[in-house]
């Protein structure tokens, strides 16, 4: 299984398209950081407009923690799409290229193939999140330094002290990795039906976009289904930037994401195990 | 004799199309078994069933006497295969492709095995190039390298000469013969060309519309005495009388003043031609075809005409 995983990772990281995602994350982070270097003070002034009338705010508001938080807010919607690029290709790409039938003539079980593809996609998602942590957090801290983080919500202002933030980022990135694994398992599930990777990649993106819209629309009908949509829980990482941290809500979101992941992988195993390989 | 590969009553349908209907055959150790059929006859479906790529509606596959569906992983360790065209990872080198599939075969290979296999299939010197830069023939050779790298006893080769140039075809044939004769491999090879099968196989089976038509020893099935030779001539009725009284009469199948058909060993054609010339017959053309080949062509022609 480990040898199989090594081979899978070798194949993934030998393909130029794998690095597109890392490039996109770096590009978006750099653009936001550049914009903040040149015009960050105006942005912060605008964002705090409502509260500076009532409060006297001192200190380095425009700091690395805030920039990283802004980058995460903008990127964690897009990263699922980048995860789909690789995970959606996992089985369908091999089927489309004709290599799946060659793989299956070797003494490897179909269960092993699916699990290896899933593990490889998990590692890829994890690396994307680590890369995001490096370019969004580490680089922002390097460029803007440390400071207290002001988290503006619709009805509250949360101020997190500088020495109370790093652990929150660590847990938020860990949670994001779990959320991306759920997306990867959805993409692999869709990938098991297809003969080329375009279909599952676009379908995964479509499902994520539609479900995200449903999760964010404040309509009574959608409020009923929201708690069951995985997209509602994908943004559970934000809980770590509240005070106090709503651990029970975060744990509930993590459990739902985990259940979705197990569900998608089990469904993939059941379907793929009896699928005729005709490509 | 040990049966290495066995199909028992295999049937398979895709939606409403019956691709295979109650197909059975046994392949013994050391045999090169030809699987002949026109495109769409059910050859690839059979080969996919033999490898567990698709699942039969009825029937079973046995490898070395064991049921494939019960012990898929262990049994496939002893099988190498090319199914249709060998599609490979184009963004990796030939060496990387071979290494990956060798590792997946769980074989304890010597470090020199990859080089040895590149040498055998004639890809030495190109093994480090990206597969995307390979010609179809080179991919076919690499496909064969992948099939044999783990030294399996059974090879399942689906139209292995597809896409090869004449020299490549000759090399592939020589390689298949050598794998059988020198390394005692049991080989199942499919083709839609009777000539291809005749060149390498010891036994063969003709499949048509998913059903077995005929099976047997290639030499017996393609007995030289079953060759039909047609002479286009210009003659008169006296010749026909002379022919019926000659030593050639037992071989005569059909005769007119413009055409004569004989069923005989093609070795006899020069003597018969001399006899015709001596009897003042103008021979315009001579055309030989084996009766089994004619039979196979008729099947193909009928199907094509119906389509």
XYZ file of N, CA and C in Angstrom, chain A residues 54-209:
468
model
N -16.839 55.337 17.824
C -17.193 55.026 19.218
C -15.990 54.569 20.048
N -14.955 54.028 19.378
C -13.798 53.505 20.126
C -12.519 54.197 19.660
N -11.574 54.246 20.598
C -10.266 54.799 20.264
C -9.325 53.621 20.047
N -8.919 53.397 18.795
C -8.126 52.197 18.499
C -6.660 52.576 18.301
N -5.771 51.889 19.062
C -4.330 52.124 18.945
C -3.631 50.830 18.533
N -2.400 50.948 18.045
C -1.603 49.765 17.730
C -1.536 49.510 16.225
N -0.812 48.409 15.885
C -0.629 48.067 14.474
C -1.814 47.217 14.018
N -2.809 47.881 13.488
C -4.001 47.143 13.029
C -3.672 46.363 11.764
N -2.923 47.008 10.854
C -2.567 46.364 9.582
C -1.347 45.461 9.824
N -1.586 44.284 10.347
C -0.471 43.370 10.648
C -0.631 42.049 9.875
N 0.392 41.197 10.032
C 0.419 39.937 9.298
C -0.781 39.042 9.575
N -1.243 39.030 10.824
C -2.386 38.183 11.175
C -3.657 38.620 10.428
N -3.844 39.945 10.341
C -5.048 40.442 9.659
C -4.996 40.129 8.159
N -3.801 40.375 7.584
C -3.669 40.113 6.130
C -3.932 38.629 5.844
N -3.345 37.750 6.692
C -3.542 36.304 6.494
C -5.028 35.956 6.601
N -5.708 36.585 7.545
C -7.138 36.313 7.738
C -7.932 36.742 6.497
N -7.563 37.896 5.946
C -8.245 38.385 4.726
C -7.989 37.406 3.562
N -6.722 36.969 3.453
C -6.385 36.023 2.364
C -7.181 34.721 2.537
N -7.232 34.219 3.760
C -7.980 32.972 4.005
C -9.444 33.126 3.637
N -10.022 34.266 4.022
C -11.446 34.519 3.713
C -11.682 34.435 2.208
N -10.729 35.020 1.435
C -10.939 35.031 -0.015
C -10.592 33.694 -0.647
N -9.566 32.989 -0.073
C -9.080 31.786 -0.752
C -9.802 30.495 -0.388
N -10.311 30.420 0.814
C -10.884 29.122 1.208
C -12.164 28.790 0.449
N -12.654 29.728 -0.337
C -13.786 29.420 -1.228
C -13.230 28.805 -2.513
N -12.027 29.249 -2.886
C -11.476 28.807 -4.168
C -10.651 27.527 -4.083
N -10.098 27.268 -2.910
C -9.233 26.088 -2.795
C -9.979 24.781 -3.114
N -11.262 24.654 -2.733
C -11.968 23.420 -3.139
C -11.904 23.195 -4.649
N -11.938 24.281 -5.390
C -11.885 24.134 -6.851
C -10.512 23.607 -7.275
N -9.473 24.028 -6.562
C -8.120 23.562 -6.884
C -7.936 22.098 -6.475
N -8.557 21.716 -5.376
C -8.495 20.315 -4.934
C -9.185 19.423 -5.976
N -10.308 19.925 -6.510
C -11.062 19.155 -7.511
C -10.224 18.891 -8.764
N -9.314 19.808 -9.077
C -8.459 19.647 -10.267
C -7.675 18.340 -10.226
N -7.177 17.997 -9.059
C -6.373 16.773 -8.941
C -7.238 15.567 -8.558
N -8.116 15.740 -7.565
C -8.917 14.600 -7.096
C -9.924 14.147 -8.160
N -10.469 15.088 -8.921
C -11.428 14.736 -9.971
C -10.775 13.946 -11.093
N -9.471 14.069 -11.175
C -8.705 13.378 -12.222
C -8.280 11.974 -11.770
N -8.425 11.707 -10.471
C -7.820 10.502 -9.880
C -8.165 9.213 -10.623
N -9.437 8.909 -10.763
C -9.827 7.668 -11.452
C -10.201 7.942 -12.907
N -10.920 9.053 -13.133
C -11.378 9.353 -14.490
C -10.202 9.652 -15.421
N -9.169 10.299 -14.890
C -7.987 10.608 -15.707
C -7.323 9.326 -16.178
N -7.232 8.355 -15.283
C -6.620 7.057 -15.647
C -7.518 6.325 -16.656
N -8.841 6.447 -16.445
C -9.769 5.780 -17.381
C -9.661 6.416 -18.760
N -9.625 7.750 -18.791
C -9.539 8.474 -20.061
C -8.239 8.196 -20.793
N -7.159 8.088 -20.028
C -5.848 7.849 -20.650
C -5.666 6.371 -21.012
N -6.549 5.517 -20.508
C -6.445 4.083 -20.816
C -5.522 3.338 -19.871
N -4.933 4.049 -18.901
C -3.984 3.394 -17.997
C -4.686 2.622 -16.881
N -5.982 2.911 -16.695
C -6.718 2.212 -15.623
C -6.778 0.708 -15.899
N -7.013 0.343 -17.165
C -7.105 -1.090 -17.471
C -5.754 -1.772 -17.278
N -4.654 -1.036 -17.573
C -3.327 -1.612 -17.360
C -3.069 -1.783 -15.857
N -3.484 -0.788 -15.073
C -3.339 -0.858 -13.613
C -4.067 -2.080 -13.061
N -5.281 -2.305 -13.598
C -6.120 -3.382 -13.056
C -5.707 -4.769 -13.546
N -4.788 -4.825 -14.505
C -4.266 -6.144 -14.892
C -3.130 -6.555 -13.950
N -2.754 -5.636 -13.066
C -1.693 -5.933 -12.098
C -2.334 -6.468 -10.806
N -1.544 -7.168 -9.997
C -2.141 -7.765 -8.785
C -2.406 -6.747 -7.673
N -3.298 -5.807 -7.972
C -3.697 -4.811 -6.970
C -5.222 -4.860 -6.922
N -5.771 -4.774 -5.712
C -7.232 -4.816 -5.625
C -7.805 -3.440 -5.948
N -9.058 -3.428 -6.327
C -9.722 -2.163 -6.642
C -9.844 -1.307 -5.383
N -10.023 -1.971 -4.243
C -10.111 -1.241 -2.966
C -8.799 -0.483 -2.738
N -7.688 -1.173 -2.977
C -6.376 -0.534 -2.803
C -6.224 0.671 -3.723
N -6.688 0.521 -4.954
C -6.565 1.631 -5.907
C -7.348 2.840 -5.417
N -8.601 2.623 -5.013
C -9.433 3.751 -4.554
C -8.830 4.392 -3.302
N -8.418 3.551 -2.341
C -7.875 4.105 -1.097
C -6.568 4.864 -1.339
N -5.758 4.342 -2.245
C -4.507 5.030 -2.557
C -4.772 6.369 -3.222
N -5.729 6.375 -4.135
C -6.087 7.633 -4.811
C -6.583 8.638 -3.769
N -7.383 8.143 -2.824
C -7.924 9.030 -1.793
C -6.786 9.571 -0.917
N -5.892 8.686 -0.473
C -4.785 9.119 0.383
C -3.892 10.121 -0.335
N -3.639 9.861 -1.618
C -2.798 10.781 -2.402
C -3.485 12.140 -2.522
N -4.801 12.135 -2.742
C -5.537 13.406 -2.838
C -5.540 14.122 -1.489
N -5.605 13.335 -0.396
C -5.555 13.920 0.948
C -4.197 14.602 1.159
N -3.128 13.919 0.778
C -1.783 14.493 0.955
C -1.625 15.749 0.101
N -2.153 15.689 -1.108
C -2.102 16.855 -1.990
C -2.863 18.035 -1.355
N -4.056 17.760 -0.797
C -4.853 18.820 -0.157
C -4.104 19.393 1.045
N -3.477 18.494 1.792
C -2.710 18.917 2.967
C -1.550 19.829 2.551
N -0.872 19.446 1.478
C 0.249 20.261 1.000
C -0.229 21.631 0.527
N -1.423 21.644 -0.095
C -1.985 22.939 -0.533
C -2.220 23.844 0.671
N -2.742 23.255 1.753
C -3.030 24.032 2.963
C -1.723 24.503 3.612
N -0.717 23.631 3.621
C 0.586 24.024 4.188
C 1.191 25.168 3.363
N 1.047 25.041 2.054
C 1.543 26.094 1.155
C 0.795 27.403 1.418
N -0.508 27.276 1.634
C -1.328 28.453 1.950
C -0.853 29.083 3.252
N -0.543 28.236 4.240
C -0.052 28.753 5.528
C 1.262 29.497 5.333
N 2.105 28.953 4.462
C 3.409 29.588 4.227
C 3.275 30.932 3.532
N 2.524 30.944 2.425
C 2.471 32.199 1.647
C 1.509 33.213 2.270
N 0.437 32.727 2.904
C -0.537 33.682 3.455
C -0.121 34.155 4.846
N 0.261 33.220 5.694
C 0.553 33.608 7.081
C 2.022 33.985 7.274
N 2.924 33.058 6.949
C 4.345 33.314 7.213
C 4.829 34.552 6.466
N 4.462 34.640 5.194
C 4.942 35.784 4.404
C 4.297 37.099 4.868
N 3.019 37.027 5.232
C 2.350 38.246 5.718
C 2.985 38.724 7.020
N 3.332 37.769 7.900
C 3.987 38.144 9.163
C 5.350 38.773 8.882
N 6.017 38.215 7.880
C 7.338 38.736 7.508
C 7.223 40.165 6.967
N 6.191 40.394 6.151
C 6.024 41.709 5.504
C 5.411 42.754 6.440
N 4.445 42.327 7.263
C 3.680 43.310 8.041
C 3.903 43.219 9.551
N 4.584 42.182 10.009
C 4.834 42.021 11.442
C 3.609 41.532 12.196
N 3.783 41.370 13.524
C 2.697 40.855 14.355
C 1.825 41.981 14.879
N 0.695 41.623 15.447
C -0.190 42.615 16.057
C -1.480 41.938 16.472
N -2.338 42.660 17.170
C -3.627 42.095 17.561
C -4.520 41.967 16.329
N -5.386 40.958 16.363
C -6.259 40.729 15.206
C -7.672 41.226 15.520
N -8.141 42.142 14.685
C -9.522 42.611 14.847
C -10.394 41.843 13.873
N -11.317 41.059 14.447
C -12.223 40.265 13.626
C -13.604 40.929 13.658
N -13.954 41.532 12.529
C -15.230 42.254 12.466
C -16.337 41.318 12.017
N -17.343 41.178 12.852
C -18.508 40.392 12.455
C -19.687 41.346 12.304
N -20.811 40.846 11.818
C -21.931 41.754 11.535
C -22.423 42.484 12.797
N -22.385 41.787 13.935
C -22.923 42.424 15.136
C -21.918 42.537 16.274
N -20.708 42.018 16.075
C -19.700 42.102 17.152
C -18.317 42.402 16.594
N -17.480 42.876 17.486
C -16.072 43.074 17.128
C -15.267 42.213 18.097
N -14.449 41.322 17.522
C -13.639 40.454 18.385
C -12.189 40.897 18.240
N -11.580 41.171 19.365
C -10.175 41.540 19.320
C -9.367 40.414 19.959
N -8.493 39.842 19.145
C -7.665 38.739 19.635
C -6.241 39.260 19.820
N -5.692 38.999 20.994
C -4.358 39.513 21.284
C -3.290 38.766 20.477
N -2.248 39.503 20.197
C -1.174 38.993 19.342
C -0.638 37.631 19.806
N -0.474 37.479 21.124
C 0.095 36.221 21.612
C -0.946 35.112 21.763
N -2.158 35.376 21.290
C -3.251 34.396 21.428
C -3.777 33.969 20.042
N -2.949 34.141 19.033
C -3.478 33.918 17.668
C -2.893 32.694 16.968
N -1.601 32.457 17.151
C -0.927 31.426 16.350
C -1.612 30.059 16.469
N -1.983 29.646 17.674
C -2.630 28.339 17.860
C -3.966 28.281 17.123
N -4.620 29.453 17.012
C -5.900 29.499 16.304
C -5.677 29.214 14.807
N -4.595 29.819 14.277
C -4.283 29.559 12.866
C -3.955 28.079 12.651
N -3.170 27.508 13.583
C -2.780 26.097 13.445
C -4.028 25.208 13.376
N -4.981 25.448 14.278
C -6.204 24.628 14.285
C -7.086 24.925 13.067
N -7.093 26.211 12.671
C -7.904 26.584 11.494
C -7.380 25.876 10.239
N -6.045 25.816 10.103
C -5.464 25.137 8.936
C -5.759 23.635 8.988
N -5.728 23.083 10.191
C -6.024 21.656 10.361
C -7.477 21.378 9.954
N -8.364 22.259 10.378
C -9.781 22.100 10.040
C -9.967 22.246 8.518
N -9.258 23.213 7.951
C -9.356 23.431 6.495
C -8.893 22.183 5.740
N -7.849 21.517 6.275
C -7.359 20.293 5.625
C -8.461 19.223 5.624
N -9.200 19.139 6.735
C -10.301 18.171 6.807
C -11.393 18.528 5.787
N -11.703 19.821 5.726
C -12.738 20.273 4.782
C -12.333 19.962 3.339
N -11.047 20.181 3.032
C -10.579 19.923 1.664
C -10.568 18.419 1.359
N -10.353 17.614 2.393
C -10.399 16.157 2.208
C -11.816 15.716 1.834
N -12.797 16.372 2.442
C -14.189 16.061 2.090
C -14.436 16.389 0.618
N -13.943 17.551 0.195
C -14.105 17.941 -1.219
C -13.393 16.922 -2.117
N -12.189 16.512 -1.691
C -11.419 15.539 -2.487
C -12.193 14.220 -2.614
N -12.832 13.790 -1.519
C -13.562 12.519 -1.574
C -14.790 12.631 -2.481
N -15.415 13.807 -2.495
C -16.540 14.028 -3.425
C -16.038 13.929 -4.873
N -14.890 14.585 -5.135
C -14.333 14.583 -6.499
C -13.953 13.160 -6.929
N -13.389 12.378 -5.998
C -13.013 10.990 -6.334
C -14.269 10.161 -6.613
N -15.307 10.385 -5.823
C -16.578 9.665 -6.031
C -17.111 9.948 -7.444
N -17.150 11.229 -7.813
C -17.642 11.583 -9.150
C -16.700 11.050 -10.225
N -15.416 11.031 -9.889
C -14.399 10.561 -10.834
C -14.584 9.079 -11.177
N -15.147 8.307 -10.236
C -15.288 6.868 -10.480
C -16.332 6.560 -11.561
N -17.207 7.527 -11.854
C -18.250 7.296 -12.863
C -17.787 7.669 -14.276
N -16.762 8.516 -14.351
C -16.463 9.179 -15.634
C -15.341 8.507 -16.407
N -15.308 8.800 -17.699
C -14.258 8.271 -18.575
C -13.224 9.337 -18.917
N -13.474 10.570 -18.498
C -12.429 11.610 -18.610
C -12.588 12.582 -17.452
N -11.515 13.315 -17.163
C -11.488 14.074 -15.909
C -12.280 15.383 -15.946
N -12.616 15.879 -17.134
C -13.326 17.169 -17.226
C -14.653 17.113 -16.457
N -15.410 16.042 -16.699
C -16.737 15.903 -16.085
C -16.690 15.988 -14.559
N -15.912 15.103 -13.898
C -15.888 15.162 -12.434
C -15.324 16.468 -11.876
N -14.355 17.068 -12.560
C -13.779 18.332 -12.061
C -14.862 19.417 -12.092
N -15.548 19.520 -13.246
C -16.584 20.550 -13.372
C -17.764 20.251 -12.438
N -18.136 18.964 -12.341
C -19.259 18.606 -11.457
C -18.943 18.960 -10.004
N -17.715 18.644 -9.573
C -17.338 18.973 -8.185
C -17.428 20.484 -7.970
N -16.862 21.232 -8.914
C -16.903 22.689 -8.803
C -18.348 23.174 -8.744
N -19.193 22.602 -9.622
C -20.604 22.991 -9.680
C -21.307 22.732 -8.355
N -21.085 21.532 -7.812
C -21.733 21.169 -6.539
C -21.265 22.113 -5.422
N -19.950 22.376 -5.383
C -19.416 23.270 -4.331
C -20.023 24.669 -4.467
N -20.100 25.173 -5.700
C -20.634 26.526 -5.900
C -22.118 26.592 -5.510
